[in-house]
Amino acid sequence: MSDPARSPARQRRKEARPQELTAAALSLFVEKGFAATRLDDIAERAGVSKGTLYLYFDSKDALFKAVIQEGIVPALHAGEALLDEYDDPLALLRAILLGWWERIGSTELGGIPKLMMSEARNFPDIAVYYQQEVIQRGTALLRKAVARGIERGVFREVDPEAICSVLIAPLVYRAMWLHSFGPCCGQETDVAQYLHTYFDLVLNGLLAPAPSGDAR
Amino acid sequence: MSDPARSPARQRRKEARPQELTAAALSLFVEKGFAATRLDDIAERAGVSKGTLYLYFDSKDALFKAVIQEGIVPALHAGEALLDEYDDPLALLRAILLGWWERIGSTELGGIPKLMMSEARNFPDIAVYYQQEVIQRGTALLRKAVARGIERGVFREVDPEAICSVLIAPLVYRAMWLHSFGPCCGQETDVAQYLHTYFDLVLNGLLAPAPSGDAR
DNA sequence: TAAGTTACTAACTGGTCAGTCATTAAAACG
DNA sequence: CGTTTTAATGACTGACCAGTTAGTAACTTA
C-alpha cells in the first residue's frame, strides 16, 4: 500500500532546516503578506510538516523575525567594505548603488523592503530594529560617499541626509515593484535602461559644474 | 438598565454609510494590511455593527475594491487638468509633482500606494486595474510634461518612460514611509527640506545646460 | 397613533489556522 | 542486532473571524 514515490522517506537534516524554512517563509511572506501566509504552506514548500517548523521556531512571529534578521545582516557588511575599496566619490557612489541592486534589489532579498514596509506597523519592535540596523546603517554609508564627494568639490553642496533617501528611493521602489505589480501586470521597461536613466539623472543632478577650463 | 450614554441611539443614515465605511476600511487596511484587519474593527470605527457593513458591501473583497476605486478616481482628474493650466514645462512638472504630494502623498490617500503594493499579488485583477487606471495614466501625464520640456529644449534628452518612474519614486517612497516606519520610528527629516532637496536634485539633473549667453 | 417599511443590530455558525502532542521511524550507540 | 535517542510527523483542539439571520427600533404614511 505504501508508495515511497508519493511520500519520500522522511529525512533528518537538522542543520539545513532553519535555512530552508526561512527561505520558504521569505518567499511566501513577500508574496502574500504575513497574515495571509499559512504555516502549512511554508512547511510544505520547505519539504517538511508543520510540526517540524515548531522544532526550530517558537511561533509564527519568531519565524518572521528570523526571516528579517537572517536576510539582512550578511548583506550589510559587503556594502560597508566598499568605503575603503573605492577612493573616487563618483565610483564609490556607483558601486554602492549598483551593488545594492545586484546583491539585494534584483535577488530574493529584494522582497524584504516590501515585506518590512507592509508589516512595520504590525511589528513595531522589528520595525525599529530594521530602521536602526538596516536603514540607518545603509543611509550612513551613502552619506559618507556623498560627503566625500562634496568635500572634494566633485558634488554640489546638497543636504546629505535628505539626498540619501532621494537617491535610494528609485532602486527600492523598483525592487518593490518586482515583488508586487511585476508578476501581475505587463512587463516593465528594461532594468538596464532604467538603471542607466536613473544614474544619468542623479549624477547630472549631483555633479558640480565642471571647473572652468576642465576639458571634460 | 439601559444606558443611553454607553450605547447611543442607533442612527439611520443610509447616504453617508458607504463613505464612512470605506474611510474606516482604508485607514485600517493601510495600518494592518487586508488580511489582518477584522471587519468588526472597521464597523466599530465607522460607528456601526458588522451586519450593517454587509448591507453596503457584498464581501470583504468587495470592500477592498471599493476602497481602492473610491480613493483614486477623483484624484486623477485634478492632475490631468494641469496640462492645460501650465505652459512652462518646468512649472508644469513642479505643479504635477508637488500637487501629487499635497493632494495624495501627504493625505490619507497616501496610504493607498502602500496598501496596493502590499496586496497586489493577492488581488491580481485589482492590481491590473490600478496599474492601468492609476499608474499608467499618472505616468502618461508626467511623460507629456517631460516630453514638452525636451521638445522646447528646456530639458536634456532623456528616456521619457524611465524617467517618470525615477521622478515619482522618491515621493511615493516617502508617502509609504509615513504609513509604515513613520509611526514606529523616530521622526524623519522635515518634509519641506526633503521636497526641496528632491526638486533641487531632479531639476538639476533634468535641465539642459543653459544656452551660451543666457544669464541664468 | 396604528400599521407598514427598512436601516440596523447582536447572537450565531461553520470553516480556517496557529499551536500541541502522542506516535513513528531514522540515526547513533553498545 | 537490540536498545536508546531524537528528528519528524499528522491528527487534534481551541480561538478567531467572515458571513448569516432572526429580531429590533427608527422613520414613514395614513
XYZ file of C-alpha atoms (C1' of nucleotides) in Angstrom:
492
model
C 0.000 0.000 0.000
C 2.657 2.458 0.934
C 4.019 4.327 -2.020
C 7.540 5.569 -1.437
C 7.383 7.674 -4.594
C 4.457 9.650 -3.225
C 5.749 10.067 0.305
C 9.531 10.012 0.109
C 11.287 8.654 3.165
C 11.448 11.275 5.866
C 14.866 12.797 6.132
C 16.662 14.014 9.234
C 18.657 17.115 8.388
C 18.770 19.204 11.497
C 21.457 21.528 10.179
C 19.814 22.596 6.962
C 16.243 23.017 8.202
C 16.288 26.556 9.587
C 17.795 27.900 6.373
C 15.267 26.075 4.234
C 12.378 27.189 6.403
C 13.314 30.865 6.447
C 13.867 30.806 2.698
C 10.423 29.310 2.129
C 8.902 31.734 4.613
C 10.551 34.741 2.973
C 9.172 33.991 -0.445
C 5.661 33.335 0.850
C 5.605 36.324 3.213
C 6.723 38.563 0.366
C 4.138 37.120 -1.971
C 1.075 37.038 0.285
C 1.983 39.070 3.344
C 2.498 37.769 6.860
C -1.099 37.285 7.970
C -2.272 35.643 4.757
C 0.538 33.070 4.726
C -0.237 29.682 6.309
C 2.434 27.829 8.208
C 1.353 24.635 6.475
C 2.275 26.208 3.144
C 5.664 27.320 4.400
C 6.383 23.853 5.749
C 5.241 22.218 2.523
C 7.466 24.461 0.414
C 10.397 23.577 2.668
C 9.537 19.888 2.311
C 8.615 19.238 5.945
C 5.479 19.166 8.078
C 4.193 21.984 10.223
C 5.250 20.164 13.390
C 8.861 20.254 12.229
C 8.649 24.001 11.822
C 7.895 24.265 15.537
C 11.067 22.322 16.348
C 13.079 25.270 15.028
C 10.904 28.328 15.668
C 8.760 29.121 18.692
C 5.964 30.865 16.832
C 4.951 32.457 13.572
C 6.199 35.787 14.912
C 9.591 34.305 15.763
C 9.836 32.957 12.227
C 9.136 36.416 10.838
C 11.848 37.910 12.978
C 14.319 35.265 11.830
C 13.454 35.909 8.188
C 14.263 39.588 8.515
C 17.443 39.177 10.522
C 18.930 36.348 8.527
C 18.196 38.029 5.223
C 19.683 41.376 6.000
C 22.653 41.096 8.286
C 25.030 39.395 5.818
C 24.252 41.896 3.076
C 25.277 44.880 5.165
C 28.953 44.086 5.597
C 29.572 43.821 1.881
C 28.314 47.358 1.399
C 30.323 48.858 4.208
C 33.508 47.323 2.859
C 33.165 49.437 -0.274
C 34.138 52.638 1.559
C 37.764 51.545 1.609
C 37.796 49.858 -1.777
C 36.983 52.992 -3.722
C 38.583 56.379 -3.408
C 36.857 58.303 -6.158
C 33.488 59.509 -4.767
C 31.672 59.041 -8.035
C 32.887 55.479 -8.447
C 32.114 54.791 -4.797
C 28.566 56.056 -5.149
C 28.008 53.984 -8.249
C 29.459 50.924 -6.547
C 27.183 51.317 -3.545
C 24.009 51.859 -5.528
C 24.716 49.307 -8.244
C 25.978 46.878 -5.609
C 22.744 47.244 -3.696
C 20.792 46.473 -6.815
C 22.855 43.446 -7.724
C 23.169 41.928 -4.255
C 19.735 42.781 -2.902
C 17.341 44.572 -5.212
C 17.467 42.061 -8.021
C 17.540 38.948 -5.798
C 15.131 37.224 -3.445
C 16.284 39.614 -0.731
C 14.706 42.422 -2.695
C 11.385 41.334 -1.261
C 12.430 42.265 2.260
C 11.836 46.003 1.876
C 8.320 45.300 0.606
C 7.682 42.835 3.401
C 9.104 45.063 6.101
C 7.197 48.093 4.895
C 3.946 46.149 4.736
C 4.318 44.743 8.226
C 6.122 47.549 10.031
C 3.082 48.666 11.991
C 2.192 45.101 12.969
C 5.718 44.501 14.312
C 6.841 47.817 15.754
C 9.786 46.318 17.634
C 11.133 44.651 14.497
C 10.479 47.845 12.558
C 12.643 49.773 14.991
C 15.365 47.139 14.730
C 15.219 47.234 10.933
C 15.202 51.013 10.875
C 18.299 51.208 13.062
C 20.307 48.249 11.834
C 19.487 48.393 8.149
C 18.131 51.732 7.031
C 20.237 53.914 9.323
C 23.404 51.980 8.577
C 22.739 51.973 4.865
C 21.989 55.666 4.930
C 25.148 56.368 6.903
C 27.167 54.567 4.251
C 25.598 56.569 1.452
C 26.034 59.784 3.381
C 29.745 59.222 3.729
C 30.072 58.737 -0.003
C 28.107 61.910 -0.694
C 30.027 63.858 1.939
C 33.318 62.756 0.446
C 32.155 63.969 -2.949
C 31.109 67.356 -1.627
C 34.325 67.699 0.346
C 36.400 67.227 -2.755
C 34.268 69.517 -4.846
C 33.059 66.728 -7.103
C 29.466 67.064 -5.954
C 27.426 70.180 -5.454
C 26.517 71.296 -1.951
C 23.364 69.388 -1.047
C 21.771 68.285 2.191
C 23.445 64.902 2.682
C 20.699 63.469 4.875
C 17.813 64.186 2.539
C 19.707 63.318 -0.604
C 20.305 59.759 0.607
C 16.600 58.956 0.737
C 16.103 60.508 -2.654
C 18.997 58.531 -4.093
C 17.930 55.132 -2.831
C 14.195 55.570 -3.405
C 14.123 54.702 -7.113
C 16.040 51.493 -6.505
C 13.930 50.339 -3.569
C 10.792 51.357 -5.415
C 11.799 49.272 -8.383
C 12.595 46.259 -6.191
C 9.205 46.530 -4.515
C 7.599 46.708 -7.910
C 9.168 43.420 -8.932
C 7.526 41.759 -5.942
C 4.116 43.395 -6.236
C 2.795 44.596 -9.574
C 5.569 42.929 -11.526
C 4.084 39.432 -11.580
C 0.555 40.716 -12.257
C 0.934 43.400 -14.853
C 2.631 43.689 -18.188
C 6.395 43.651 -18.184
C 8.094 46.811 -17.068
C 10.719 48.589 -19.099
C 14.141 47.020 -19.284
C 16.045 47.093 -15.989
C 19.327 48.103 -17.586
C 17.626 51.021 -19.298
C 16.020 52.040 -16.024
C 19.304 51.966 -14.128
C 21.013 53.901 -16.883
C 18.410 56.642 -16.874
C 18.464 56.707 -13.092
C 22.224 57.231 -12.891
C 22.102 59.706 -15.707
C 19.598 61.816 -13.796
C 21.050 61.672 -10.306
C 24.651 62.069 -11.343
C 23.820 65.036 -13.513
C 21.888 66.395 -10.603
C 24.731 65.863 -8.179
C 27.845 66.752 -10.119
C 29.295 70.162 -9.596
C 29.632 72.313 -12.713
C 32.901 71.471 -14.342
C 35.594 73.863 -13.097
C 36.384 76.395 -15.777
C 38.941 75.107 -18.213
C 38.283 71.465 -17.379
C 38.280 69.611 -20.668
C 35.500 67.309 -19.551
C -30.833 49.224 32.996
C -30.258 50.656 29.553
C -27.610 53.328 29.480
C -28.059 55.664 26.536
C -24.678 57.249 27.247
C -22.936 53.945 26.672
C -24.940 52.849 23.653
C -26.045 55.986 21.835
C -29.280 55.701 19.949
C -28.836 53.928 16.684
C -28.916 56.242 13.713
C -30.258 55.655 10.234
C -28.042 57.383 7.682
C -28.154 55.361 4.529
C -26.490 58.001 2.399
C -23.395 58.550 4.472
C -22.599 54.951 5.403
C -20.631 53.746 2.371
C -18.324 56.750 2.594
C -17.774 56.287 6.299
C -17.165 52.575 5.911
C -14.631 52.904 3.112
C -12.832 55.634 5.034
C -12.614 53.438 8.123
C -11.559 50.476 5.986
C -8.865 52.468 4.212
C -7.158 53.558 7.388
C -7.264 50.073 8.922
C -6.185 48.291 5.736
C -3.261 50.679 5.407
C -2.307 50.226 9.032
C -2.623 46.456 9.418
C -2.954 45.096 5.895
C -6.016 43.470 4.383
C -5.848 40.025 5.950
C -5.025 41.248 9.454
C -7.921 43.708 9.567
C -11.165 42.475 11.138
C -14.486 43.603 9.740
C -15.719 44.132 13.302
C -12.992 46.724 13.783
C -13.872 48.524 10.558
C -17.537 48.592 11.537
C -16.722 49.827 15.021
C -14.547 52.627 13.693
C -17.371 53.649 11.371
C -19.785 53.586 14.291
C -21.941 50.698 13.070
C -22.149 46.944 13.538
C -20.702 44.345 11.231
C -24.143 43.449 9.949
C -24.576 46.962 8.628
C -21.379 46.658 6.680
C -22.899 43.765 4.772
C -25.863 45.938 3.794
C -23.496 48.036 1.708
C -20.775 45.643 0.590
C -21.098 42.041 -0.515
C -17.849 40.806 0.991
C -14.543 41.849 2.446
C -13.049 41.646 -1.036
C -15.750 43.937 -2.423
C -14.987 46.431 0.320
C -11.309 46.378 -0.629
C -12.158 47.043 -4.253
C -14.393 49.959 -3.257
C -11.664 51.448 -1.089
C -9.205 51.500 -3.978
C -11.621 52.803 -6.583
C -13.240 55.474 -4.487
C -9.920 56.763 -3.219
C -8.178 57.115 -6.516
C -10.558 58.055 -9.273
C -11.337 61.609 -8.082
C -7.683 62.456 -7.605
C -6.782 61.664 -11.202
C -8.802 64.339 -12.923
C -7.229 67.130 -10.930
C -3.791 66.090 -12.149
C -4.769 65.793 -15.777
C -6.270 69.274 -15.740
C -2.830 70.716 -15.024
C -1.619 70.031 -18.566
C -3.644 72.945 -19.867
C -3.167 75.217 -16.880
C 0.579 75.476 -17.234
C 2.545 76.187 -20.339
C 6.081 76.325 -18.993
C 7.338 72.716 -18.758
C 9.305 73.338 -15.592
C 6.345 74.916 -13.818
C 4.105 72.120 -15.099
C 6.424 69.440 -13.786
C 6.619 71.112 -10.395
C 2.868 71.508 -10.283
C 2.299 67.844 -11.065
C 4.791 66.523 -8.538
C 4.007 68.990 -5.776
C 0.310 68.602 -6.497
C 0.605 64.867 -6.092
C 2.271 65.335 -2.762
C -0.269 67.792 -1.487
C -3.409 66.077 -2.759
C -2.351 62.464 -2.226
C 1.033 61.838 -0.685
C 0.533 63.900 2.405
C -3.121 62.903 2.990
C -4.942 59.737 3.978
C -4.902 58.752 0.306
C -1.139 58.437 0.560
C -1.704 55.059 2.178
C -3.191 53.626 -0.995
C 0.129 53.038 -2.761
C 1.363 51.135 0.290
C -1.849 49.149 0.517
C -1.993 48.392 -3.186
C 1.644 47.337 -3.322
C 1.226 45.088 -0.300
C -1.857 43.375 -1.655
C -1.191 43.412 -5.405
C -0.405 39.707 -5.602
C -3.442 38.765 -3.515
C -5.749 40.762 -5.798
C -4.270 40.428 -9.268
C -7.376 41.734 -11.010
C -7.452 44.883 -8.893
C -3.705 45.247 -9.367
C -4.184 45.260 -13.128
C -6.964 47.810 -12.802
C -4.812 50.012 -10.582
C -1.835 49.664 -12.876
C -3.840 50.731 -15.911
C -6.135 53.343 -14.442
C -3.772 54.951 -11.961
C -0.133 54.232 -12.648
C -0.333 54.254 -16.431
C -2.457 57.379 -16.502
C -0.254 59.134 -13.986
C 2.835 58.153 -15.899
C 1.322 59.339 -19.163
C 0.685 62.733 -17.609
C 4.249 63.018 -16.356
C 5.589 61.856 -19.686
C 3.776 64.588 -21.517
C 5.291 67.193 -19.230
C 8.775 65.774 -19.734
C 8.293 65.464 -23.482
C 7.175 69.065 -23.687
C 10.301 70.115 -21.846
C 12.592 68.143 -24.131
C 10.786 69.421 -27.208
C 11.416 73.008 -26.222
C 14.998 72.395 -25.258
C 14.402 73.104 -21.585
C 15.192 69.552 -20.538
C 18.018 67.319 -21.665
C 17.305 64.362 -23.892
C 16.347 61.527 -21.576
C 14.261 58.407 -21.914
C 10.807 59.754 -21.022
C 9.386 56.382 -19.978
C 12.114 55.502 -17.497
C 12.500 58.992 -16.146
C 8.882 59.073 -14.999
C 9.367 56.160 -12.595
C 12.552 57.706 -11.308
C 10.850 61.053 -10.793
C 7.847 59.770 -8.892
C 9.689 57.159 -6.812
C 11.004 59.474 -4.080
C 7.551 60.912 -3.500
C 5.759 57.574 -3.366
C 8.538 56.136 -1.241
C 8.167 58.961 1.210
C 4.386 58.546 1.370
C 4.792 54.843 2.035
C 7.241 55.656 4.762
C 4.720 57.831 6.541
C 2.347 54.869 6.714
C 4.873 52.213 7.687
C 8.015 53.127 9.591
C 6.866 56.648 10.283
C 4.624 55.885 13.263
C 7.124 53.421 14.750
C 10.492 55.035 14.387
C 11.941 58.399 15.230
C 10.651 61.280 13.188
C 12.065 61.609 9.739
C 13.712 64.755 8.436
C 11.475 67.697 7.693
C 9.178 67.168 4.719
C 9.768 70.629 3.287
C 13.519 70.046 3.400
C 13.082 66.688 1.723
C 10.961 68.103 -1.087
C 13.389 70.941 -1.592
C 16.366 68.614 -1.888
C 14.386 66.349 -4.164
C 13.490 69.118 -6.597
C 16.977 70.501 -6.427
C 18.396 67.167 -7.495
C 15.977 66.170 -10.202
C 15.672 69.590 -11.773
C 19.410 69.981 -11.886
C 19.544 66.536 -13.412
C 16.932 67.330 -15.985
C 17.665 70.868 -17.072
C 19.588 71.357 -20.246
C 22.831 73.303 -19.910
C 21.985 76.992 -20.134
C 22.336 78.131 -23.740
C 25.511 80.173 -24.090
C 24.959 83.785 -23.189
C 21.872 83.027 -21.083
C 22.290 84.997 -17.885
C 20.608 82.347 -15.782
C -51.482 56.708 16.666
C -51.553 52.389 14.430
C -49.605 49.789 10.614
C -46.014 49.213 7.469
C -41.322 49.699 5.867
C -36.402 49.436 6.309
C -31.859 50.588 8.406
C -29.624 48.425 11.805
C -28.140 45.062 15.415
C -26.391 41.082 18.093
C -26.089 36.447 18.569
C -24.913 32.577 15.951
C -22.354 29.198 12.636
C -19.052 26.940 10.016
C -14.580 26.971 8.273
C -9.797 28.081 8.891
C -5.444 28.057 11.047
C -1.745 28.682 14.875
C -0.036 25.871 18.036
C 0.174 20.960 20.602
C 1.263 16.186 21.439
C 1.279 11.240 21.162
C 3.349 8.334 17.856
C 6.735 6.862 14.273
C 10.972 5.961 12.222
C 15.667 7.352 11.206
C 20.153 7.602 13.085
C 23.540 6.553 16.955
C 25.435 3.603 20.067
C 26.976 -0.614 22.578
C 21.449 -6.796 16.264
C 18.898 -4.754 20.142
C 18.441 -0.530 22.667
C 18.376 4.424 23.100
C 17.937 8.875 21.326
C 15.784 12.363 18.687
C 14.152 14.366 14.208
C 9.955 14.318 12.123
C 5.027 13.535 11.587
C -0.041 14.269 11.301
C -4.154 14.187 13.727
C -6.168 17.098 17.077
C -8.011 21.492 19.514
C -9.306 25.859 20.703
C -9.536 30.562 19.225
C -10.742 33.559 15.847
C -13.380 35.647 12.226
C -16.084 36.169 7.647
C -20.509 35.818 6.630
C -25.755 34.867 8.095
C -30.190 35.724 10.071
C -33.874 36.449 13.231
C -35.247 40.142 15.592
C -35.388 45.376 16.946
C -36.046 50.115 16.624
C -36.189 54.084 13.845
C -38.535 56.595 10.342
C -42.923 56.940 7.028
C -47.580 57.097 5.886
C -52.499 57.163 6.566
